[in-house]
mmCIF file of C-alpha atoms and ligand atoms in Angstrom:
data_model
loop_
_atom_site.group_PDB
_atom_site.id
_atom_site.type_symbol
_atom_site.label_atom_id
_atom_site.label_comp_id
_atom_site.label_asym_id
_atom_site.label_seq_id
_atom_site.Cartn_x
_atom_site.Cartn_y
_atom_site.Cartn_z
ATOM 1 C CA MET F 1 -15.138 -27.759 46.120
ATOM 2 C CA LEU F 2 -11.424 -28.253 46.301
ATOM 3 C CA ILE F 3 -9.306 -29.366 43.391
ATOM 4 C CA VAL F 4 -6.065 -31.107 44.276
ATOM 5 C CA MET F 5 -3.562 -31.114 41.435
ATOM 6 C CA LYS F 6 -1.113 -33.950 40.894
ATOM 7 C CA ALA F 7 2.356 -33.365 42.302
ATOM 8 C CA ASP F 8 3.751 -33.147 38.765
ATOM 9 C CA ALA F 9 0.955 -30.978 37.335
ATOM 10 C CA THR F 10 2.280 -28.219 35.112
ATOM 11 C CA GLU F 11 1.536 -24.530 35.468
ATOM 12 C CA SER F 12 -0.496 -24.569 32.298
ATOM 13 C CA GLN F 13 -2.621 -27.444 33.636
ATOM 14 C CA VAL F 14 -3.288 -25.367 36.758
ATOM 15 C CA ALA F 15 -4.144 -22.390 34.547
ATOM 16 C CA ASP F 16 -6.566 -24.527 32.534
ATOM 17 C CA VAL F 17 -8.415 -25.641 35.659
ATOM 18 C CA VAL F 18 -8.618 -22.008 36.801
ATOM 19 C CA ARG F 19 -10.020 -21.032 33.396
ATOM 20 C CA VAL F 20 -12.729 -23.710 33.569
ATOM 21 C CA ILE F 21 -13.711 -22.507 37.055
ATOM 22 C CA ASN F 22 -13.878 -18.896 35.889
ATOM 23 C CA GLU F 23 -15.913 -19.831 32.825
ATOM 24 C CA LEU F 24 -18.468 -21.424 35.121
ATOM 25 C CA GLY F 25 -18.771 -18.050 36.850
ATOM 26 C CA PHE F 26 -16.951 -19.079 40.033
ATOM 27 C CA ARG F 27 -13.767 -17.879 41.627
ATOM 28 C CA ALA F 28 -10.594 -19.956 41.729
ATOM 29 C CA HIS F 29 -8.144 -19.602 44.612
ATOM 30 C CA THR F 30 -4.832 -21.178 43.738
ATOM 31 C CA MET F 31 -2.768 -22.304 46.722
ATOM 32 C CA PRO F 32 0.636 -23.636 45.791
ATOM 33 C CA GLY F 33 2.018 -25.953 48.458
ATOM 34 C CA ALA F 34 5.212 -27.851 49.155
ATOM 35 C CA MET F 35 3.853 -31.122 47.756
ATOM 36 C CA ARG F 36 1.082 -30.034 45.412
ATOM 37 C CA THR F 37 -1.070 -27.144 44.314
ATOM 38 C CA ALA F 38 -4.664 -26.978 45.478
ATOM 39 C CA ILE F 39 -7.371 -24.787 43.982
ATOM 40 C CA GLY F 40 -10.303 -23.698 46.127
ATOM 41 C CA ILE F 41 -13.552 -22.808 44.384
ATOM 42 C CA THR F 42 -15.843 -20.164 45.845
ATOM 43 C CA GLY F 43 -18.940 -18.445 44.549
ATOM 44 C CA ASN F 44 -21.043 -21.559 44.051
ATOM 45 C CA GLN F 45 -24.195 -21.726 46.140
ATOM 46 C CA GLY F 46 -24.959 -25.415 45.837
ATOM 47 C CA SER F 47 -22.565 -28.301 45.442
ATOM 48 C CA LEU F 48 -20.684 -28.874 42.195
ATOM 49 C CA ASP F 49 -20.273 -32.086 40.277
ATOM 50 C CA THR F 50 -16.784 -33.460 40.966
ATOM 51 C CA ALA F 51 -16.752 -35.307 37.636
ATOM 52 C CA ARG F 52 -16.604 -31.971 35.880
ATOM 53 C CA PHE F 53 -13.067 -31.425 37.157
ATOM 54 C CA GLU F 54 -11.665 -34.873 37.727
ATOM 55 C CA LEU F 55 -11.106 -35.536 34.067
ATOM 56 C CA LEU F 56 -9.103 -32.381 33.463
ATOM 57 C CA PRO F 57 -5.392 -33.022 32.846
ATOM 58 C CA GLY F 58 -3.203 -32.710 35.939
ATOM 59 C CA VAL F 59 -6.071 -33.065 38.423
ATOM 60 C CA ALA F 60 -5.511 -35.675 41.156
ATOM 61 C CA GLU F 61 -8.913 -35.321 42.788
ATOM 62 C CA ALA F 62 -11.865 -33.032 43.300
ATOM 63 C CA ILE F 63 -13.132 -32.972 46.870
ATOM 64 C CA ARG F 64 -16.446 -31.685 48.154
ATOM 65 C CA VAL F 65 -15.796 -29.519 51.187
ATOM 66 C CA THR F 66 -18.290 -30.319 53.886
ATOM 67 C CA LYS F 67 -16.965 -27.870 56.484
ATOM 68 C CA PRO F 68 -18.422 -24.364 56.443
ATOM 69 C CA PHE F 69 -15.021 -22.887 55.593
ATOM 70 C CA LYS F 70 -12.908 -23.756 52.618
ATOM 71 C CA LEU F 71 -9.959 -21.448 52.096
ATOM 72 C CA VAL F 72 -8.860 -21.352 55.732
ATOM 73 C CA SER F 73 -9.090 -25.109 55.897
ATOM 74 C CA ILE F 74 -6.170 -27.465 56.352
ATOM 75 C CA ASP F 75 -7.709 -29.538 53.545
ATOM 76 C CA LEU F 76 -6.729 -26.841 51.117
ATOM 77 C CA ARG F 77 -3.186 -26.491 52.389
ATOM 78 C CA PRO F 78 -1.826 -29.212 54.668
ATOM 79 C CA GLU F 79 1.289 -27.248 55.581
ATOM 80 C CA LYS F 80 1.213 -24.092 57.642
ATOM 81 C CA THR F 81 0.939 -20.744 55.923
ATOM 82 C CA VAL F 82 3.837 -18.390 56.476
ATOM 83 C CA VAL F 83 2.668 -14.797 56.221
ATOM 84 C CA ARG F 84 5.477 -12.677 54.852
ATOM 85 C CA VAL F 85 5.712 -9.018 55.729
ATOM 86 C CA GLY F 86 8.627 -7.680 53.723
ATOM 87 C CA ASP F 87 11.667 -9.490 55.097
ATOM 88 C CA ALA F 88 9.862 -10.537 58.287
ATOM 89 C CA GLU F 89 7.360 -13.351 58.691
ATOM 90 C CA ILE F 90 4.689 -14.820 60.926
ATOM 91 C CA GLY F 91 4.210 -18.578 60.972
ATOM 92 C CA GLY F 92 7.788 -19.464 60.051
ATOM 93 C CA ASP F 93 10.489 -20.966 62.236
ATOM 94 C CA GLU F 94 11.078 -17.815 64.220
ATOM 95 C CA LEU F 95 8.695 -16.687 66.964
ATOM 96 C CA ALA F 96 7.049 -13.473 65.763
ATOM 97 C CA ILE F 97 6.958 -10.729 68.362
ATOM 98 C CA ILE F 98 4.683 -7.755 67.847
ATOM 99 C CA ALA F 99 5.106 -5.178 70.593
ATOM 100 C CA GLY F 100 4.287 -1.582 71.302
ATOM 101 C CA PRO F 101 1.859 0.647 73.144
ATOM 102 C CA CYS F 102 -1.892 0.180 73.090
ATOM 103 C CA ALA F 103 -2.218 3.641 71.559
ATOM 104 C CA ILE F 104 0.241 6.014 69.969
ATOM 105 C CA GLU F 105 0.114 9.039 72.263
ATOM 106 C CA ASN F 106 2.944 11.179 70.964
ATOM 107 C CA ARG F 107 6.212 10.862 69.085
ATOM 108 C CA GLU F 108 8.423 10.628 72.190
ATOM 109 C CA GLN F 109 6.388 7.809 73.688
ATOM 110 C CA ALA F 110 6.289 5.883 70.409
ATOM 111 C CA PHE F 111 10.029 6.250 69.848
ATOM 112 C CA ALA F 112 10.956 5.287 73.411
ATOM 113 C CA VAL F 113 8.931 2.080 73.150
ATOM 114 C CA ALA F 114 10.054 1.351 69.579
ATOM 115 C CA GLU F 115 13.672 1.609 70.618
ATOM 116 C CA ALA F 116 13.155 -1.114 73.238
ATOM 117 C CA VAL F 117 11.176 -3.227 70.784
ATOM 118 C CA ARG F 118 13.949 -2.997 68.208
ATOM 119 C CA ARG F 119 16.604 -3.788 70.807
ATOM 120 C CA SER F 120 14.729 -6.946 71.804
ATOM 121 C CA GLY F 121 15.076 -8.305 68.277
ATOM 122 C CA ALA F 122 11.329 -8.144 67.581
ATOM 123 C CA ARG F 123 10.402 -7.363 63.985
ATOM 124 C CA PHE F 124 6.946 -5.835 64.505
ATOM 125 C CA PHE F 125 5.747 -2.683 66.220
ATOM 126 C CA ARG F 126 2.117 -2.334 67.282
ATOM 127 C CA GLY F 127 0.296 0.875 68.140
ATOM 128 C CA GLY F 128 -3.251 2.103 67.814
ATOM 129 C CA ALA F 129 -4.116 5.263 65.927
ATOM 130 C CA TYR F 130 -7.838 4.473 65.939
ATOM 131 C CA LYS F 131 -8.941 3.047 69.253
ATOM 132 C CA PRO F 132 -12.224 1.183 69.807
ATOM 133 C CA ARG F 133 -12.962 2.454 73.330
ATOM 134 C CA THR F 134 -15.904 1.400 75.433
ATOM 135 C CA SER F 135 -16.589 5.012 76.407
ATOM 136 C CA PRO F 136 -16.967 7.739 73.784
ATOM 137 C CA TYR F 137 -15.238 10.087 76.227
ATOM 138 C CA ALA F 138 -12.070 7.975 76.478
ATOM 139 C CA PHE F 139 -8.987 8.739 74.348
ATOM 140 C CA GLN F 140 -9.860 7.692 70.814
ATOM 141 C CA GLY F 141 -6.362 7.723 69.315
ATOM 142 C CA LEU F 142 -4.478 10.320 67.304
ATOM 143 C CA GLY F 143 -5.911 9.214 63.971
ATOM 144 C CA GLU F 144 -3.784 9.935 60.918
ATOM 145 C CA GLU F 145 -1.250 11.765 63.078
ATOM 146 C CA GLY F 146 -0.667 8.478 64.925
ATOM 147 C CA LEU F 147 -0.190 6.667 61.632
ATOM 148 C CA LYS F 148 2.398 9.228 60.570
ATOM 149 C CA ILE F 149 4.319 8.686 63.799
ATOM 150 C CA MET F 150 4.305 4.945 63.153
ATOM 151 C CA ALA F 151 5.562 5.483 59.614
ATOM 152 C CA GLU F 152 8.462 7.375 61.193
ATOM 153 C CA VAL F 153 9.034 4.471 63.582
ATOM 154 C CA ARG F 154 9.249 2.152 60.597
ATOM 155 C CA GLU F 155 11.745 4.435 58.901
ATOM 156 C CA ARG F 156 13.901 4.911 61.959
ATOM 157 C CA PHE F 157 13.879 1.414 63.495
ATOM 158 C CA GLY F 158 13.107 -0.840 60.525
ATOM 159 C CA LEU F 159 10.114 -2.333 62.353
ATOM 160 C CA LYS F 160 6.984 -3.506 60.534
ATOM 161 C CA ILE F 161 3.902 -1.605 61.630
ATOM 162 C CA VAL F 162 0.773 -3.417 62.844
ATOM 163 C CA THR F 163 -2.201 -1.134 63.466
ATOM 164 C CA GLU F 164 -5.952 -1.340 63.674
ATOM 165 C CA ALA F 165 -8.419 -0.146 61.073
ATOM 166 C CA MET F 166 -11.861 0.391 62.575
ATOM 167 C CA ASP F 167 -13.707 1.184 59.376
ATOM 168 C CA GLU F 168 -13.255 1.187 55.633
ATOM 169 C CA ARG F 169 -12.065 4.773 55.414
ATOM 170 C CA GLY F 170 -9.547 4.156 58.181
ATOM 171 C CA LEU F 171 -8.373 1.059 56.371
ATOM 172 C CA GLU F 172 -7.390 3.119 53.364
ATOM 173 C CA LEU F 173 -5.228 5.303 55.586
ATOM 174 C CA VAL F 174 -3.735 2.296 57.351
ATOM 175 C CA GLU F 175 -2.775 0.914 53.930
ATOM 176 C CA ARG F 176 -0.904 4.097 53.220
ATOM 177 C CA TYR F 177 1.231 4.039 56.367
ATOM 178 C CA ALA F 178 1.385 0.519 57.815
ATOM 179 C CA ASP F 179 2.449 -3.054 57.004
ATOM 180 C CA VAL F 180 -0.250 -5.173 58.659
ATOM 181 C CA ILE F 181 -3.931 -4.311 59.132
ATOM 182 C CA GLN F 182 -5.316 -5.275 62.516
ATOM 183 C CA ILE F 183 -9.027 -6.044 62.659
ATOM 184 C CA GLY F 184 -10.102 -5.665 66.276
ATOM 185 C CA ALA F 185 -12.160 -8.052 68.365
ATOM 186 C CA ARG F 186 -15.189 -5.772 68.178
ATOM 187 C CA ASN F 187 -15.024 -5.804 64.399
ATOM 188 C CA MET F 188 -14.486 -9.504 63.861
ATOM 189 C CA GLN F 189 -17.901 -9.770 62.276
ATOM 190 C CA ASN F 190 -17.924 -6.415 60.518
ATOM 191 C CA PHE F 191 -18.382 -8.093 57.195
ATOM 192 C CA SER F 192 -17.965 -5.070 54.972
ATOM 193 C CA LEU F 193 -14.670 -4.267 56.730
ATOM 194 C CA LEU F 194 -13.534 -7.887 56.359
ATOM 195 C CA LYS F 195 -14.327 -7.801 52.646
ATOM 196 C CA ARG F 196 -12.448 -4.549 52.221
ATOM 197 C CA ALA F 197 -9.451 -6.040 54.059
ATOM 198 C CA GLY F 198 -9.727 -8.973 51.690
ATOM 199 C CA ARG F 199 -9.092 -6.614 48.785
ATOM 200 C CA SER F 200 -6.038 -5.105 50.430
ATOM 201 C CA HIS F 201 -2.465 -5.893 49.473
ATOM 202 C CA LEU F 202 -1.500 -5.907 53.178
ATOM 203 C CA PRO F 203 -1.650 -8.917 55.512
ATOM 204 C CA VAL F 204 -4.449 -8.954 58.076
ATOM 205 C CA LEU F 205 -4.181 -9.704 61.796
ATOM 206 C CA LEU F 206 -7.653 -10.887 62.727
ATOM 207 C CA LYS F 207 -8.498 -10.779 66.390
ATOM 208 C CA ARG F 208 -11.017 -13.210 67.796
ATOM 209 C CA GLY F 209 -14.312 -11.585 68.771
ATOM 210 C CA LEU F 210 -15.158 -11.150 72.436
ATOM 211 C CA ALA F 211 -17.644 -13.989 72.316
ATOM 212 C CA ALA F 212 -16.756 -15.707 69.069
ATOM 213 C CA MET F 213 -16.839 -19.429 68.587
ATOM 214 C CA LEU F 214 -14.033 -21.046 66.653
ATOM 215 C CA ASP F 215 -16.136 -21.504 63.517
ATOM 216 C CA GLU F 216 -17.221 -17.871 63.556
ATOM 217 C CA TRP F 217 -13.641 -16.713 63.856
ATOM 218 C CA LEU F 218 -12.471 -18.975 61.036
ATOM 219 C CA LEU F 219 -15.383 -17.845 58.878
ATOM 220 C CA ALA F 220 -14.365 -14.243 59.496
ATOM 221 C CA ALA F 221 -10.923 -15.188 58.153
ATOM 222 C CA GLU F 222 -12.688 -16.899 55.267
ATOM 223 C CA TYR F 223 -14.362 -13.561 54.386
ATOM 224 C CA VAL F 224 -10.935 -11.979 53.970
ATOM 225 C CA MET F 225 -9.528 -14.876 51.978
ATOM 226 C CA ALA F 226 -12.584 -15.225 49.747
ATOM 227 C CA GLU F 227 -11.787 -11.750 48.423
ATOM 228 C CA GLY F 228 -8.292 -12.895 47.450
ATOM 229 C CA ASN F 229 -6.154 -11.866 50.414
ATOM 230 C CA TYR F 230 -4.600 -15.074 51.713
ATOM 231 C CA ASN F 231 -2.274 -13.431 54.207
ATOM 232 C CA VAL F 232 -4.283 -13.742 57.373
ATOM 233 C CA VAL F 233 -2.938 -14.188 60.900
ATOM 234 C CA LEU F 234 -5.374 -15.209 63.633
ATOM 235 C CA CYS F 235 -5.022 -13.630 67.061
ATOM 236 C CA GLU F 236 -6.448 -15.133 70.239
ATOM 237 C CA ARG F 237 -7.015 -12.252 72.664
ATOM 238 C CA GLY F 238 -9.322 -13.733 75.253
ATOM 239 C CA VAL F 239 -13.075 -14.088 75.410
ATOM 240 C CA ARG F 240 -15.800 -13.140 77.875
ATOM 241 C CA THR F 241 -16.523 -15.631 80.603
ATOM 242 C CA PHE F 242 -17.775 -15.445 84.182
ATOM 243 C CA ALA F 243 -14.199 -15.082 85.444
ATOM 244 C CA GLN F 244 -13.689 -11.827 87.287
ATOM 245 C CA HIS F 245 -9.998 -12.147 88.051
ATOM 246 C CA THR F 246 -9.069 -11.254 84.475
ATOM 247 C CA ARG F 247 -10.302 -8.754 81.892
ATOM 248 C CA ASN F 248 -10.849 -11.609 79.426
ATOM 249 C CA THR F 249 -10.225 -15.331 79.610
ATOM 250 C CA LEU F 250 -7.296 -16.177 77.364
ATOM 251 C CA ASP F 251 -8.268 -19.326 75.519
ATOM 252 C CA LEU F 252 -4.958 -21.053 74.966
ATOM 253 C CA ALA F 253 -6.719 -24.159 73.728
ATOM 254 C CA ALA F 254 -7.624 -22.107 70.662
ATOM 255 C CA VAL F 255 -4.079 -22.621 69.374
ATOM 256 C CA PRO F 256 -4.184 -26.412 68.975
ATOM 257 C CA ALA F 257 -7.879 -26.172 68.026
ATOM 258 C CA VAL F 258 -7.109 -23.826 65.136
ATOM 259 C CA ARG F 259 -4.058 -25.881 64.195
ATOM 260 C CA ARG F 260 -6.223 -28.933 63.673
ATOM 261 C CA LEU F 261 -8.570 -27.127 61.299
ATOM 262 C CA SER F 262 -6.566 -24.418 59.598
ATOM 263 C CA HIS F 263 -3.220 -23.673 57.981
ATOM 264 C CA LEU F 264 -3.271 -20.056 59.168
ATOM 265 C CA PRO F 265 -0.746 -18.843 61.758
ATOM 266 C CA VAL F 266 -2.022 -17.995 65.243
ATOM 267 C CA VAL F 267 -0.625 -15.445 67.650
ATOM 268 C CA ILE F 268 -1.519 -14.905 71.293
ATOM 269 C CA ASP F 269 -2.327 -11.559 72.902
ATOM 270 C CA PRO F 270 -1.761 -12.017 76.646
ATOM 271 C CA SER F 271 -2.204 -8.265 77.239
ATOM 272 C CA HIS F 272 -5.893 -8.063 76.338
ATOM 273 C CA GLY F 273 -6.178 -11.727 77.248
ATOM 274 C CA THR F 274 -5.577 -10.941 80.921
ATOM 275 C CA GLY F 275 -5.782 -7.170 81.323
ATOM 276 C CA MET F 276 -3.266 -7.286 84.162
ATOM 277 C CA ASN F 277 0.396 -6.418 84.037
ATOM 278 C CA TYR F 278 1.445 -9.248 86.361
ATOM 279 C CA MET F 279 -0.278 -11.905 84.280
ATOM 280 C CA VAL F 280 1.093 -10.949 80.888
ATOM 281 C CA THR F 281 4.464 -12.683 81.134
ATOM 282 C CA PRO F 282 3.191 -16.004 82.556
ATOM 283 C CA LEU F 283 0.501 -16.194 79.868
ATOM 284 C CA ALA F 284 2.958 -15.199 77.154
ATOM 285 C CA ARG F 285 5.172 -18.090 78.225
ATOM 286 C CA ALA F 286 2.172 -20.399 78.138
ATOM 287 C CA GLY F 287 1.129 -19.132 74.706
ATOM 288 C CA VAL F 288 4.504 -19.983 73.260
ATOM 289 C CA ALA F 289 4.551 -23.340 75.047
ATOM 290 C CA VAL F 290 1.177 -24.230 73.537
ATOM 291 C CA GLY F 291 2.531 -23.615 70.063
ATOM 292 C CA ALA F 292 1.571 -20.067 69.079
ATOM 293 C CA ASP F 293 3.427 -18.597 66.122
ATOM 294 C CA GLY F 294 3.879 -15.295 67.860
ATOM 295 C CA LEU F 295 2.854 -12.863 70.574
ATOM 296 C CA ILE F 296 1.377 -9.400 70.531
ATOM 297 C CA ILE F 297 2.349 -7.467 73.660
ATOM 298 C CA GLU F 298 1.445 -4.024 74.961
ATOM 299 C CA VAL F 299 4.435 -2.068 76.251
ATOM 300 C CA HIS F 300 4.648 1.482 77.556
ATOM 301 C CA ASP F 301 7.552 3.629 78.735
ATOM 302 C CA HIS F 302 5.318 4.963 81.542
ATOM 303 C CA PRO F 303 2.378 2.568 82.039
ATOM 304 C CA GLU F 304 1.008 4.683 84.899
ATOM 305 C CA ARG F 305 0.533 7.574 82.458
ATOM 306 C CA ALA F 306 -0.857 5.536 79.555
ATOM 307 C CA LEU F 307 -3.944 6.977 77.881
ATOM 308 C CA SER F 308 -5.330 3.511 77.261
ATOM 309 C CA ASP F 309 -4.814 0.030 78.721
ATOM 310 C CA GLY F 310 -2.172 1.146 81.232
ATOM 311 C CA PRO F 311 -2.983 -1.653 83.737
ATOM 312 C CA GLN F 312 -1.948 -4.322 81.253
ATOM 313 C CA ALA F 313 1.080 -2.554 79.772
ATOM 314 C CA LEU F 314 4.539 -3.929 80.507
ATOM 315 C CA THR F 315 7.363 -1.585 81.363
ATOM 316 C CA LEU F 316 10.327 -1.597 79.001
ATOM 317 C CA GLU F 317 12.305 -3.701 81.500
ATOM 318 C CA GLN F 318 9.508 -6.225 81.982
ATOM 319 C CA TYR F 319 9.160 -6.488 78.226
ATOM 320 C CA GLU F 320 12.838 -7.171 77.743
ATOM 321 C CA GLN F 321 12.702 -9.900 80.370
ATOM 322 C CA LEU F 322 9.635 -11.442 78.702
ATOM 323 C CA VAL F 323 11.334 -11.638 75.320
ATOM 324 C CA GLY F 324 14.312 -13.495 76.789
ATOM 325 C CA GLU F 325 12.017 -15.992 78.480
ATOM 326 C CA VAL F 326 9.701 -16.694 75.554
ATOM 327 C CA LYS F 327 12.594 -17.090 73.139
ATOM 328 C CA ALA F 328 14.102 -19.706 75.444
ATOM 329 C CA ILE F 329 10.796 -21.583 75.558
ATOM 330 C CA HIS F 330 10.373 -21.350 71.807
ATOM 331 C CA GLU F 331 13.768 -22.918 71.300
ATOM 332 C CA VAL F 332 12.952 -26.012 73.304
ATOM 333 C CA ILE F 333 9.503 -26.779 71.927
ATOM 334 C CA THR F 334 9.128 -28.581 68.669
ATOM 335 C CA PRO F 335 6.083 -27.621 66.616
ATOM 336 C CA ALA F 336 3.233 -30.064 67.166
ATOM 337 C CA PRO F 337 2.550 -32.241 64.130
ATOM 338 C CA VAL F 338 -0.424 -31.051 62.098
ATOM 339 C CA GLY F 339 -3.636 -32.883 62.961
HETATM 340 C C1 PEP B 401 -5.788 -3.513 70.824
HETATM 341 O O1 PEP B 401 -5.047 -4.342 70.277
HETATM 342 O O2 PEP B 401 -5.377 -2.479 71.390
HETATM 343 C C2 PEP B 401 -7.243 -3.795 70.895
HETATM 344 C C3 PEP B 401 -8.136 -2.843 71.006
HETATM 345 O O3 PEP B 401 -7.488 -5.115 70.841
HETATM 346 P P1 PEP B 401 -8.878 -5.939 70.845
HETATM 347 O O4 PEP B 401 -9.537 -5.627 69.553
HETATM 348 O O5 PEP B 401 -8.410 -7.360 70.946
HETATM 349 O O6 PEP B 401 -9.656 -5.493 72.041
HETATM 350 MN MN1 MN B 402 -5.113 -2.158 74.050
#
């Protein structure tokens, strides 16, 4: 159920509706919007009687939600969510650029890349401290040491840190050192991790699973939001198909598809979405052209020496070139109207 308040509803009327919902044993999710406040109700198994809410002062209408997701839905918030990360944001007017190495390997590497990222005007630095590798013998990341290096990067360059948490214990550490929690593709349906991220004070970058349908991805975001964390950014990073010319097939159609259903911002990851250095820039351009709110790009000062994902890493020069190009594209496209 979704309660839409009248445009002139007062704060105390909103609070009264929330109280009624809580008294019934359900959870109220208040979403203030530009035109009106909406309140999502979760925790009910069956459907609720709309009449119960429609007579409350300040309520415009009570709507039964027929889609499987509620809080991620555009019905709850018709305008796009802007996820704020300190003084930076994702989903606002500016194209968000998140760039950095696949994995933090050492302080020198991280600083060399961060310097280029800062110089490009990007606000976010990515880097893995906990790496979900296919082989148990591959480099697994520096762990907490990697997080400490990223905290230094934040201090030195003023960049916001985006890094993956692979499990609940790791998430606690990520909270201590970083600004955005990345949930990786392989963990998109790790429901206990999603719930824990939903109780975090940090925004969540939720990657699409390797074989996830749109509904499954949005429901994963719903898990996070249902726990009270409404700062979720979706990330399309390619899915498995029969194509052999790329590591994954980057599904650019996911951007308008999400846009039609959800208010959440979407970013594109052309690095994992192609797996090939020479394809990253063309697909980044396309991602921006299709309306993505941002890009997440792997960059390395020496891709040939990278301990993970070297073949898809951009050099510092290639990265700089990419940023110039995507900013130019972003300037000429107007955001598609919602719906
Ligand atoms: C990554 O961002 O380095 C990563 C492991 O991504 P994904 O979960 O999309 O594979
Ligand atoms: Mn990677």
